[in-house]
Short mmCIF file of C-alpha atoms in Angstrom, two decimals:
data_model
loop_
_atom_site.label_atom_id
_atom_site.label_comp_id
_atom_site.label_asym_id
_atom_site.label_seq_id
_atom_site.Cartn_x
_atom_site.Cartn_y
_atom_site.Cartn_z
CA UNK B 1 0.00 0.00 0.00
CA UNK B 2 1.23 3.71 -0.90
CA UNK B 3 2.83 5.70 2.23
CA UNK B 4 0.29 7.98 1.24
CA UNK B 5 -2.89 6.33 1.15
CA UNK B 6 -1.34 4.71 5.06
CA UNK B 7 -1.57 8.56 5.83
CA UNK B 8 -4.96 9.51 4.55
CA UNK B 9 -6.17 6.30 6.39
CA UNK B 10 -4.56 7.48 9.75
CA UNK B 11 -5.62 11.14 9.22
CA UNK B 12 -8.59 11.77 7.12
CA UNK B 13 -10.93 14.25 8.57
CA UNK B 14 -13.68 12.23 9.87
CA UNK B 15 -11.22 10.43 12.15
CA UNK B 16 -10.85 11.52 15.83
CA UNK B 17 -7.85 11.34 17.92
CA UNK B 18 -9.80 8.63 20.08
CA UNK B 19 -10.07 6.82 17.16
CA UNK B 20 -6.84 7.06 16.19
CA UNK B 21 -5.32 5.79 19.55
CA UNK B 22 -7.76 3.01 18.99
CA UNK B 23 -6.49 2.16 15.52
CA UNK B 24 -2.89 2.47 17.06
CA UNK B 25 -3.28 0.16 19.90
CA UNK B 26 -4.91 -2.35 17.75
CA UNK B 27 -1.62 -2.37 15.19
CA UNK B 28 0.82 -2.36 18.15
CA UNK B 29 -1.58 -5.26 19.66
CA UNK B 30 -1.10 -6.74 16.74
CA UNK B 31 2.36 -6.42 16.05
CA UNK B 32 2.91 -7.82 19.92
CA UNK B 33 0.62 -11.21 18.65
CA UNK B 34 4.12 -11.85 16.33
CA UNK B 35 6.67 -11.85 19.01
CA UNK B 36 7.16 -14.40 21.54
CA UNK B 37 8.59 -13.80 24.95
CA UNK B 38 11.25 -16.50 26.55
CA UNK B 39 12.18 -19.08 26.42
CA UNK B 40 9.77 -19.74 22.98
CA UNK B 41 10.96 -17.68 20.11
CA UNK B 42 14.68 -18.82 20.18
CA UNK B 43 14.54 -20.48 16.48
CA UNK B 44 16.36 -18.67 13.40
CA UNK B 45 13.11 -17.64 11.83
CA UNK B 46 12.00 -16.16 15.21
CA UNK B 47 14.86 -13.99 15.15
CA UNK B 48 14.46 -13.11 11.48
CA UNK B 49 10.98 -12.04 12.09
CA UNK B 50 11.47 -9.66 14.83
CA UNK B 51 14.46 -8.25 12.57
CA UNK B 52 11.43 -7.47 10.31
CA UNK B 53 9.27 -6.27 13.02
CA UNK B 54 11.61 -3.51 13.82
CA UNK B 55 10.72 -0.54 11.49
CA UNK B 56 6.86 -1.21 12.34
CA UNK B 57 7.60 -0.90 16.31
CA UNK B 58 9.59 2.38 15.57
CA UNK B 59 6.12 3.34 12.81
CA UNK B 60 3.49 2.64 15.68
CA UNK B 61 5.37 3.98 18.56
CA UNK B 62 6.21 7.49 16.72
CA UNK B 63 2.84 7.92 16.15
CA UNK B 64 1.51 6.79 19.63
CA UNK B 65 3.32 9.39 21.02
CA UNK B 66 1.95 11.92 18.65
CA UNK B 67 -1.47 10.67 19.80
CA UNK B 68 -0.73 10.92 23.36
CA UNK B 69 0.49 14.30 22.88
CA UNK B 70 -2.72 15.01 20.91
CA UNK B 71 -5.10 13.67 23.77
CA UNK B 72 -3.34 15.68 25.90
CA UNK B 73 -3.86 18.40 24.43
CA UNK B 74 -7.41 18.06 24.23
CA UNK B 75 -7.86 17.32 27.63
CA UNK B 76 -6.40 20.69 28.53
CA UNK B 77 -8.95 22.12 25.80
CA UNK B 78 -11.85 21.12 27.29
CA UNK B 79 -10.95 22.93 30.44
CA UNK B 80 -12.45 20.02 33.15
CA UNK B 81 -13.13 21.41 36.56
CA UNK B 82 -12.34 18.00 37.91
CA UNK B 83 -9.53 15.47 37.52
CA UNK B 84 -9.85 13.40 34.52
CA UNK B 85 -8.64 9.62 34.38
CA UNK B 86 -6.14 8.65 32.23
CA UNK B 87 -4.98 5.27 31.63
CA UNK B 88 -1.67 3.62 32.81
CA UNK B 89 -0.19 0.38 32.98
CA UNK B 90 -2.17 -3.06 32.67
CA UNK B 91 -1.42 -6.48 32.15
CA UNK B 92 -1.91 -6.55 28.43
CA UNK B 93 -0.44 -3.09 28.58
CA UNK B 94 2.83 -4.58 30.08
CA UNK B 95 3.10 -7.83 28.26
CA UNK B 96 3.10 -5.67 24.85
CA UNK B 97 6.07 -3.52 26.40
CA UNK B 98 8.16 -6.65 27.25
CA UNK B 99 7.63 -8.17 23.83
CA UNK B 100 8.70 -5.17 22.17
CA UNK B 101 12.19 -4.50 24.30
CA UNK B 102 13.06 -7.88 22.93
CA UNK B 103 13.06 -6.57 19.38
CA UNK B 104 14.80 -3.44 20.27
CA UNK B 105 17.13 -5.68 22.46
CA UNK B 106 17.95 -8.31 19.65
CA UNK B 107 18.76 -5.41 16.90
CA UNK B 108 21.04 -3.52 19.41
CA UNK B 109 18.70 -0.57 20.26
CA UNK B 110 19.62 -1.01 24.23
CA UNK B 111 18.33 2.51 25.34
CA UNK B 112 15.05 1.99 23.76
CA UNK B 113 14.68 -1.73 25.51
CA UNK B 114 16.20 -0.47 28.58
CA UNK B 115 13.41 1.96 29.33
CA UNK B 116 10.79 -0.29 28.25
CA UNK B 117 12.38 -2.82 30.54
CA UNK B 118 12.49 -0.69 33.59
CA UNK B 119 8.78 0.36 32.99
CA UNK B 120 8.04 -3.73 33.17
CA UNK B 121 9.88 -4.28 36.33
CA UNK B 122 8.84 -1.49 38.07
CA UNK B 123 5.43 -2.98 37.52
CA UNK B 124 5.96 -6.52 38.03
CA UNK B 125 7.85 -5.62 41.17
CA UNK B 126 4.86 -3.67 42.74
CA UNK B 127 2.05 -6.19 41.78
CA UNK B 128 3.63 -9.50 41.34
CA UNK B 129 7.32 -8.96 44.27
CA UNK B 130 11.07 -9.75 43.46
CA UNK B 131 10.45 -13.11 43.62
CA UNK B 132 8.26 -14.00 41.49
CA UNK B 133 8.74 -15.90 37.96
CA UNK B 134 7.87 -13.25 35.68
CA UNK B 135 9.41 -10.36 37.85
CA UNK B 136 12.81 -13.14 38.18
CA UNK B 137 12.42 -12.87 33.61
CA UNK B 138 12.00 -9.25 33.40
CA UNK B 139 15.20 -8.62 35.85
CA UNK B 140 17.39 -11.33 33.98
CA UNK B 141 16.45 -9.34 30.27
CA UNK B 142 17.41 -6.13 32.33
CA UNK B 143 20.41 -6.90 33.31
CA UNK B 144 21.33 -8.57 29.60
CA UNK B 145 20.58 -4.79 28.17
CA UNK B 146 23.08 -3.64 31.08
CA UNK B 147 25.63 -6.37 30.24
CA UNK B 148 25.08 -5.12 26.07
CA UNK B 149 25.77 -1.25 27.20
CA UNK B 150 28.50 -1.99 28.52
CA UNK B 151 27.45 -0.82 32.33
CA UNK B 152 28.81 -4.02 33.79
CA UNK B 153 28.16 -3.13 37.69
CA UNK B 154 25.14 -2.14 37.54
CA UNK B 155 24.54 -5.71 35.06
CA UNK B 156 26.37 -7.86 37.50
CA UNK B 157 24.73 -6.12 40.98
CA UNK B 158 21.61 -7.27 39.31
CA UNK B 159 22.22 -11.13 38.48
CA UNK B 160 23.37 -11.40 41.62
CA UNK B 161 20.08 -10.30 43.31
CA UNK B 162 18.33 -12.52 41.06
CA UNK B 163 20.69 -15.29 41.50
CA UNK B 164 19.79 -14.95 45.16
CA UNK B 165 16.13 -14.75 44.67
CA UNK B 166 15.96 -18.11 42.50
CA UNK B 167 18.08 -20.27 44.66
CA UNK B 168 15.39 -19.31 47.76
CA UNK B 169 12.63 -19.32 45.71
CA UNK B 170 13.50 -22.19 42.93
CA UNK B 171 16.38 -24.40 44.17
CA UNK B 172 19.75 -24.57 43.34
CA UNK B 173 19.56 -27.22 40.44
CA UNK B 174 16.85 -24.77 38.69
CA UNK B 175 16.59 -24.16 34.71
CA UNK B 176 16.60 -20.42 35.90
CA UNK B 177 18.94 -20.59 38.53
CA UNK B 178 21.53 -21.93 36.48
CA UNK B 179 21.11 -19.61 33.74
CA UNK B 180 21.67 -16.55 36.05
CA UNK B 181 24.49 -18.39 36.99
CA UNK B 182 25.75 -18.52 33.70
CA UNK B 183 24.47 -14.93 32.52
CA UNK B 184 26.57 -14.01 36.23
CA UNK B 185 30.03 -15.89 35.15
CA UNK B 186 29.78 -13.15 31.98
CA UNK B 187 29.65 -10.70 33.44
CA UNK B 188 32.66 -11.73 35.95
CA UNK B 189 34.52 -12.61 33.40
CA UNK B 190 34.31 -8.73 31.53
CA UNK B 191 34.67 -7.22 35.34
CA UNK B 192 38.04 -9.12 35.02
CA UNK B 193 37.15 -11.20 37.84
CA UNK B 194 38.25 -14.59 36.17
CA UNK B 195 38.31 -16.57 39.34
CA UNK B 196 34.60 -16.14 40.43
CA UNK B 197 33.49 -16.59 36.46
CA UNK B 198 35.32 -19.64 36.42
CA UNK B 199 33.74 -21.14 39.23
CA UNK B 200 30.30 -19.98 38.20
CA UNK B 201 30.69 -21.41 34.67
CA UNK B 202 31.88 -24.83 35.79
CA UNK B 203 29.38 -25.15 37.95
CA UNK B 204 26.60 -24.12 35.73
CA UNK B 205 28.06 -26.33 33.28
CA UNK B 206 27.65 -29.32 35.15
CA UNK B 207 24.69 -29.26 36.32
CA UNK B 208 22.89 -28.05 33.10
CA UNK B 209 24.54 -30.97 31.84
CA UNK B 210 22.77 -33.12 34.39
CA UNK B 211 19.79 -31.85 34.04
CA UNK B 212 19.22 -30.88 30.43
CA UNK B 213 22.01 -32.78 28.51
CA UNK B 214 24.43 -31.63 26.19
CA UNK B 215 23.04 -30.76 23.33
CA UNK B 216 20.24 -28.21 24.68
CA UNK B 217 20.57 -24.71 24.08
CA UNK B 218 21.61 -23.43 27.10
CA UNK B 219 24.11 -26.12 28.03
CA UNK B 220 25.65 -25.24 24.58
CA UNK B 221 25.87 -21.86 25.88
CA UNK B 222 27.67 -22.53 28.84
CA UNK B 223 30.39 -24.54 26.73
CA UNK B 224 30.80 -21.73 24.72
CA UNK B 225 31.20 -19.02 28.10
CA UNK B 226 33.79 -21.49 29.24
CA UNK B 227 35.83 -21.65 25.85
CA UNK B 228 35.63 -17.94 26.63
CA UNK B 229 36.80 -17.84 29.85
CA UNK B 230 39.77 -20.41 29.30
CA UNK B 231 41.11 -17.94 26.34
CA UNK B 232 41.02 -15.37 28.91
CA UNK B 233 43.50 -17.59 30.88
CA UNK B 234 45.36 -18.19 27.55
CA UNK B 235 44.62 -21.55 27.69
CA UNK B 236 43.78 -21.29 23.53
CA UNK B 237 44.16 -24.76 23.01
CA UNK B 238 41.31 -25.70 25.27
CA UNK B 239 39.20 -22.61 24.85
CA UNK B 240 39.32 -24.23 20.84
CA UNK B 241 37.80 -27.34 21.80
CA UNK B 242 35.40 -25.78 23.97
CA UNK B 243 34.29 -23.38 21.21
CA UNK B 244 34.26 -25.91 18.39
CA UNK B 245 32.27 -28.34 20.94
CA UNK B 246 29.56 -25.56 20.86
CA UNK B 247 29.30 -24.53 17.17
CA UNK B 248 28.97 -28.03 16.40
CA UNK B 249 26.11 -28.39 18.59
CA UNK B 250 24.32 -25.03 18.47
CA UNK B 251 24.07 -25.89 14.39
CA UNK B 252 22.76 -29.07 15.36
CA UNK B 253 20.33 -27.48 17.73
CA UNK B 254 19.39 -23.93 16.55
CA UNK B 255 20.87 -23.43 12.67
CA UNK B 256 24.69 -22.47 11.31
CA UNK B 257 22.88 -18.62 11.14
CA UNK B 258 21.47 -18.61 14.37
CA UNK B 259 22.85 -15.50 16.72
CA UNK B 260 24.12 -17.92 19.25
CA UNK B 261 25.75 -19.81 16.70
CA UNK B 262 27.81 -16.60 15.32
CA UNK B 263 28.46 -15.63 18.65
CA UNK B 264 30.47 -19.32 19.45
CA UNK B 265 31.98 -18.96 15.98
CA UNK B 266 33.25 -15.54 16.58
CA UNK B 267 34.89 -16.87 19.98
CA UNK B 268 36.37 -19.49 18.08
CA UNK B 269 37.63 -17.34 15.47
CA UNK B 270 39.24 -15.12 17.45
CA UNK B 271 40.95 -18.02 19.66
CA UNK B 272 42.38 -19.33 16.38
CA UNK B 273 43.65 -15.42 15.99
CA UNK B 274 45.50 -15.77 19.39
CA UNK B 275 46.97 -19.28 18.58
CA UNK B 276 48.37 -17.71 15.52
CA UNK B 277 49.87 -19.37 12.21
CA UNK B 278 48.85 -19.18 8.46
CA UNK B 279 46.25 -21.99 8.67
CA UNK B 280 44.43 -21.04 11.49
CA UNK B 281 44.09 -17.02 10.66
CA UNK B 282 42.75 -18.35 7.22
CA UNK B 283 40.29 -20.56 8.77
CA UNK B 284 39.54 -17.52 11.46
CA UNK B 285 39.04 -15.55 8.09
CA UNK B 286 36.71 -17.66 6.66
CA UNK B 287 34.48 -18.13 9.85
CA UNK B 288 34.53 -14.32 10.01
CA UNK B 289 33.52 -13.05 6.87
CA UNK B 290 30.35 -15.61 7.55
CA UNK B 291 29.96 -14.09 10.52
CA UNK B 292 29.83 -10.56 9.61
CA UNK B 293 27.60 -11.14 6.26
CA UNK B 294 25.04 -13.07 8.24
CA UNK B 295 25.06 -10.23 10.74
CA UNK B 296 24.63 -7.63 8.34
CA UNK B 297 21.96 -9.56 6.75
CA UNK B 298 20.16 -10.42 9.92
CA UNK B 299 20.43 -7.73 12.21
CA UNK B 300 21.95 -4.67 9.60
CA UNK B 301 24.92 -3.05 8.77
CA UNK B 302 25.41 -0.58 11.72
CA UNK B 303 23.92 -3.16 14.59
CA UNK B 304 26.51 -3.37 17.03
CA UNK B 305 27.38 -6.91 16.40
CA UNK B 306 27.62 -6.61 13.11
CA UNK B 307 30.69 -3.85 14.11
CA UNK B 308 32.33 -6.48 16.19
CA UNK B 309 32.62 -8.82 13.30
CA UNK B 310 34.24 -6.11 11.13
CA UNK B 311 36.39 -5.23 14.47
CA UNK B 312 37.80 -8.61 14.63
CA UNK B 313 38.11 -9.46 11.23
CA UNK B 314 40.23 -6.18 10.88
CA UNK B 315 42.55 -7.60 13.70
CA UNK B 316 42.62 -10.95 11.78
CA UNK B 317 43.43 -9.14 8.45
CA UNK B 318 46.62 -6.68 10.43
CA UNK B 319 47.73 -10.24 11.44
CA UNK B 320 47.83 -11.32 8.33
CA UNK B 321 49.69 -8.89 6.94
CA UNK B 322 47.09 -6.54 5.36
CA UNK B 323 47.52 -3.70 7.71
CA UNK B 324 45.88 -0.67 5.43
CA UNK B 325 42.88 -2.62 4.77
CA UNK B 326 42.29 -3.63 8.09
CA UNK B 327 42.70 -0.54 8.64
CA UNK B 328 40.52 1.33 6.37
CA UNK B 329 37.70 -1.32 7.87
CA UNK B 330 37.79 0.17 11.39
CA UNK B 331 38.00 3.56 10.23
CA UNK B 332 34.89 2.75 8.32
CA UNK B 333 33.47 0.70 11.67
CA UNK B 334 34.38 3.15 14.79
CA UNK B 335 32.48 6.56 14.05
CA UNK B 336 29.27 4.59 14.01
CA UNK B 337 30.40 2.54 17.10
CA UNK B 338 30.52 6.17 18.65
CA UNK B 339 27.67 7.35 17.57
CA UNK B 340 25.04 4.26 18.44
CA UNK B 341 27.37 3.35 21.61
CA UNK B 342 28.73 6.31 23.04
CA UNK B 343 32.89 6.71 23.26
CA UNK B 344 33.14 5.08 27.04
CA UNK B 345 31.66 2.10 25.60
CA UNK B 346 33.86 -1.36 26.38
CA UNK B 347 33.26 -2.62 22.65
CA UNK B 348 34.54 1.33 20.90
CA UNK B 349 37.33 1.45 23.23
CA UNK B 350 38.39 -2.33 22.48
CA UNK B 351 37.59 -1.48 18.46
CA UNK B 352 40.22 2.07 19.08
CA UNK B 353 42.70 0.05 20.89
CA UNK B 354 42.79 -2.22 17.93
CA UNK B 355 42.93 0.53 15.63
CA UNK B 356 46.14 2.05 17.32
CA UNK B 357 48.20 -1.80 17.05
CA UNK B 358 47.85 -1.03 13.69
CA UNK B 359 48.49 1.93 12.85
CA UNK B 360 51.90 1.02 15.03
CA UNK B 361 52.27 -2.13 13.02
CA UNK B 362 52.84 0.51 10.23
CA UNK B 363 55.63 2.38 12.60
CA UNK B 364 53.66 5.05 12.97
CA UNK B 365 54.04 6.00 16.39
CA UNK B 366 52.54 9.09 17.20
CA UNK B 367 49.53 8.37 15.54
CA UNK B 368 48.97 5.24 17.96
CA UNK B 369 50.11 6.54 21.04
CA UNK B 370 47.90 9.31 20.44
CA UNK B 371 44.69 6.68 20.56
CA UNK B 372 46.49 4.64 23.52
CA UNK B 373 47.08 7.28 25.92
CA UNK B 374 42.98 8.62 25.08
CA UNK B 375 41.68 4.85 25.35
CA UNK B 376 43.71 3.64 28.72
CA UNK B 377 42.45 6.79 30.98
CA UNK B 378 41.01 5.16 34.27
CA UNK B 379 37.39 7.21 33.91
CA UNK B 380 36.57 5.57 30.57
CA UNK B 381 35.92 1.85 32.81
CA UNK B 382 33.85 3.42 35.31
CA UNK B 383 30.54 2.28 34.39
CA UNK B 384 32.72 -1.28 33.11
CA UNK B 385 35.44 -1.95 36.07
CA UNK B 386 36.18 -1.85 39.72
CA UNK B 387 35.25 0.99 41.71
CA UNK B 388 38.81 2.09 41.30
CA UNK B 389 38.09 1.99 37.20
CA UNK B 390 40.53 -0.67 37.05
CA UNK B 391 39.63 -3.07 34.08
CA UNK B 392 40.97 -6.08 32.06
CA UNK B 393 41.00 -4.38 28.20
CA UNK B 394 42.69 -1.17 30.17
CA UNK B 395 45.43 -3.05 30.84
CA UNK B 396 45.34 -4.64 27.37
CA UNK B 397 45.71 -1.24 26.01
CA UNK B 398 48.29 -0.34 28.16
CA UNK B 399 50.35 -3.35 27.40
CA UNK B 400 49.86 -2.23 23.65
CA UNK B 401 51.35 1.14 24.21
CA UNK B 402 54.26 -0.10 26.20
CA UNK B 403 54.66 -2.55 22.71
CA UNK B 404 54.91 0.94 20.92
CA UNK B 405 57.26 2.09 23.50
CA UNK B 406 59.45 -0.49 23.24
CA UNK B 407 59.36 -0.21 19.23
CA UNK B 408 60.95 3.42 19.59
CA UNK B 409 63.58 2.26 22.16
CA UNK B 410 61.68 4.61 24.72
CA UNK B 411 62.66 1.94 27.74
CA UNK B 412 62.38 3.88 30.43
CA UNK B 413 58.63 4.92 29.62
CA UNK B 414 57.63 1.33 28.88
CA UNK B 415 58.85 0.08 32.44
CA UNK B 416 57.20 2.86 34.00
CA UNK B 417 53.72 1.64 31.86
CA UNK B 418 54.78 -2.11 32.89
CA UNK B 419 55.14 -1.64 36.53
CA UNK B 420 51.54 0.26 36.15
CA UNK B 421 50.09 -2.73 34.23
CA UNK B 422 51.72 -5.16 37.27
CA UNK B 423 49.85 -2.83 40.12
CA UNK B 424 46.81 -2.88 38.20
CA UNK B 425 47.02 -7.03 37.95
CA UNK B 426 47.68 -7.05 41.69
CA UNK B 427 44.50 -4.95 41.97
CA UNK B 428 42.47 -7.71 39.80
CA UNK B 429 43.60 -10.90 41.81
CA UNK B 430 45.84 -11.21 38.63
CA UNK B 431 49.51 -11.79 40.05
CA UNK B 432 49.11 -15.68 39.33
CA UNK B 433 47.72 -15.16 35.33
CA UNK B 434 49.82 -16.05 32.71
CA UNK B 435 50.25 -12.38 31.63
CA UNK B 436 51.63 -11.00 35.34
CA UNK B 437 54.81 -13.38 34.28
CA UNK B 438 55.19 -12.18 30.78
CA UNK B 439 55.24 -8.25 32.00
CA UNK B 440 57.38 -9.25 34.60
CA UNK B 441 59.70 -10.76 31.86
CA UNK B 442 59.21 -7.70 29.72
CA UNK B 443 60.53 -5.33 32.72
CA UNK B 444 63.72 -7.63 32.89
CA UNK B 445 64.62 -7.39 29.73
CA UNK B 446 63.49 -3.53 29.16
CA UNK B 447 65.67 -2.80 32.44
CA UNK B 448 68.89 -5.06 30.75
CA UNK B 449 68.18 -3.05 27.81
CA UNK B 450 68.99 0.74 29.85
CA UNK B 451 72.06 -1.07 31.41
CA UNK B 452 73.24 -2.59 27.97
CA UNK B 453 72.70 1.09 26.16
CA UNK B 454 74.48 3.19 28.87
#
């Protein structure tokens, strides 16, 4: 049908503004009827269809609020002497709101499903308590929208509440509990508390195993956040298995496109980046350039997964030797990242970090320390790290720099970043990780260096 006969239809004359806020909640009704709240709607064609739904939430929900406005309007038109009703929240009312932050949450619109989501607790809080089932849901997709904007205390503060909540209210050995577990050992794991996430992942892993077997979703899911988790120990060689274990599976279970799936192949890809070697970066390629077209397909161009793809397959290209078009890629990537993200975000601060390696791997210097010395300052991590703003991909960046340091025999400024990067470990329970030993190698032989040249 013509945009303009939708118009004439909406607007005509004869049509009131009551009956337009009818109309209007009868085509966001409707639109709601499509979109299926946890745990149903998980298949590929689920997510494809509220990937479609997206521009028709954004159609109905612009002109809702032009209604509302409208109504309001009137109201103060007619001049009342007493108070007139107007209607709030209901059950139907909330249901509709939930389904809809799912859609918004799926394509990477987090501030629109955050305040949809907060609208839905509130509610479910006040009528239904904390405890409750659909109150324990609403929380959990809450704190995933957190976890996605990268405010990772206020995510993890939470799952732990909720984590409490189920094992009083559901058990221990719970579908739910567990998966707050696992949703927990996440966010751990990006606070740079490794320790905790590995115990909650283990944990969560075993017993979804017991109770749900292997090849179910969520147990897949938990493989995959262990993989993670083991990479983050450097342990690539397991974290491999682990993420190959759950690709096979999840396109088994849910489809080679499903998001899930791209997620473990992403993890996978970039574990075969760490271990390095012609073969592997090829087949990290390969598993990339799937990833990022599916993405772009499924979820669009700008979504902010579909960035990380292009992110990682830029650092898989510099490794590879193809520095300039890796690098054009992230220029092309990180103003958007900015502008749907913000600049403190974890993932634009990870994608500029990146985008400084390279443009030392070109000896560029200045132009990289430039980025480096913006990226590592402590306020950036506040909403992300310790209380302190300490955080794991801070000290990555660091680490980086002090590479660029050491590049332009400026020794004496990389031991002073080193011995930084060693506090900072000491500050994340990090003194026994394999990286504490390699910057305590690198101060060695930056401090043999100094003696050597003078």
């Amino acid at each position: 049908m013509h945009p303009l006969v939708h118009k004439w239809v909406r607007d005509r004359p004869e049509m009131s503004t009551a009956e337009q806020a009818m109309w209007c909640q009868l085509a966001a009704t409707l639109l709601s009827q499509c979109i299926l709240l946890p745990p149903l709607g998980a298949s590929e064609e689920d997510e494809d269809l509220r990937s479609d739904l997206l521009p028709h939430l954004d159609h109905v929900r612009t002109l809702e609020a032009i209604i509302d406005a409208n109504l309001t309007e009137n109201l103060k038109a007619r001049r009342l002497p007493w108070p007139t009703c107007v209607s709030g929240m209901s059950r139907s009312r909330v249901r509709l709101m939930a389904k809809f932050s799912r859609v918004y949450s799926q394509c990477g619109r987090w501030t629109e499903a955050e305040h949809l989501q907060l609208d839905v607790k509130d509610y479910l809080s006040t009528m239904l308590g904390n405890d409750h089932p659909y109150t324990i849901d609403i929380h959990l997709a809450l704190s995933n929208t957190y976890w996605q904007q990268s405010k990772l205390n206020a995510a993890g503060d939470l799952q732990e509440s909720v984590l409490k909540s189920c094992n009083a209210a559901l058990g221990t050995k719970h579908h739910k509990t567990l998966r707050v577990k696992t949703m927990l050992g996440v966010t751990r794991e990006y606070q740079g508390r490794f320790t905790e996430a590995m115990a909650l992942h283990e944990d969560a892993l075993s017993s979804l195993t017991e109770t749900l077997g292997e090849g179910h979703e969520d147990t897949l899911n938990a493989i995959d956040n262990l993989g993670r988790i083991n990479w983050r120990y450097w342990r690539y060689e397991k974290a491999a298995e682990l993420h190959s274990k759950a690709v096979d599976g999840m396109k088994a279970a849910l489809g080679s496109a499903h998001l899930s799936t791209l997620t473990a192949a992403e993890n996978l890809a970039v574990t075969y980046l760490e271990q390095g070697g012609n073969d592997r970066l090829n087949k990290a390629m390969k598993i990339l350039t799937e990833v990022r077209e599916q993405r772009k397909r499924k979820l669009g161009k700008e979504a902010p997964y579909t960035l990380l793809a292009i992110c990682n397959l830029a650092r898989i290209k510099s490794a590879l030797g193809m520095h300039e078009e890796a690098e054009r890629d992230l220029l092309g990537a990180l103003p958007i990242a900015e502008r749907n993200l913000g600049q403190d975000h974890i993932g634009n601060l990870a994608g500029r970090m990146y985008l400084a390696r390279i443009i030392a791997r070109q000896a560029r210097y200045a132009e990289a320390e430039v980025i480096f010395k913006d990226v590592i300052q402590r306020h950036r991590y506040k909403a992300s790290g310790r209380s302190d703003g300490e955080h794991p991909d801070r000290l990555m960046a660091m680490w980086l720099l002090s590479d660029c340091y050491h590049d332009q025999s400026k020794y004496a400024a990389a031991i002073h970043l080193c011995n930084d990067i060693k506090n900072g470990l000491d500050v994340l329970k990090g003194k026994n990780h394999p990286f504490a030993d390699q910057v305590r190698k690198r101060i060695l032989e930056l401090e043999l260096k100094i003696t050597i040249g003078s």
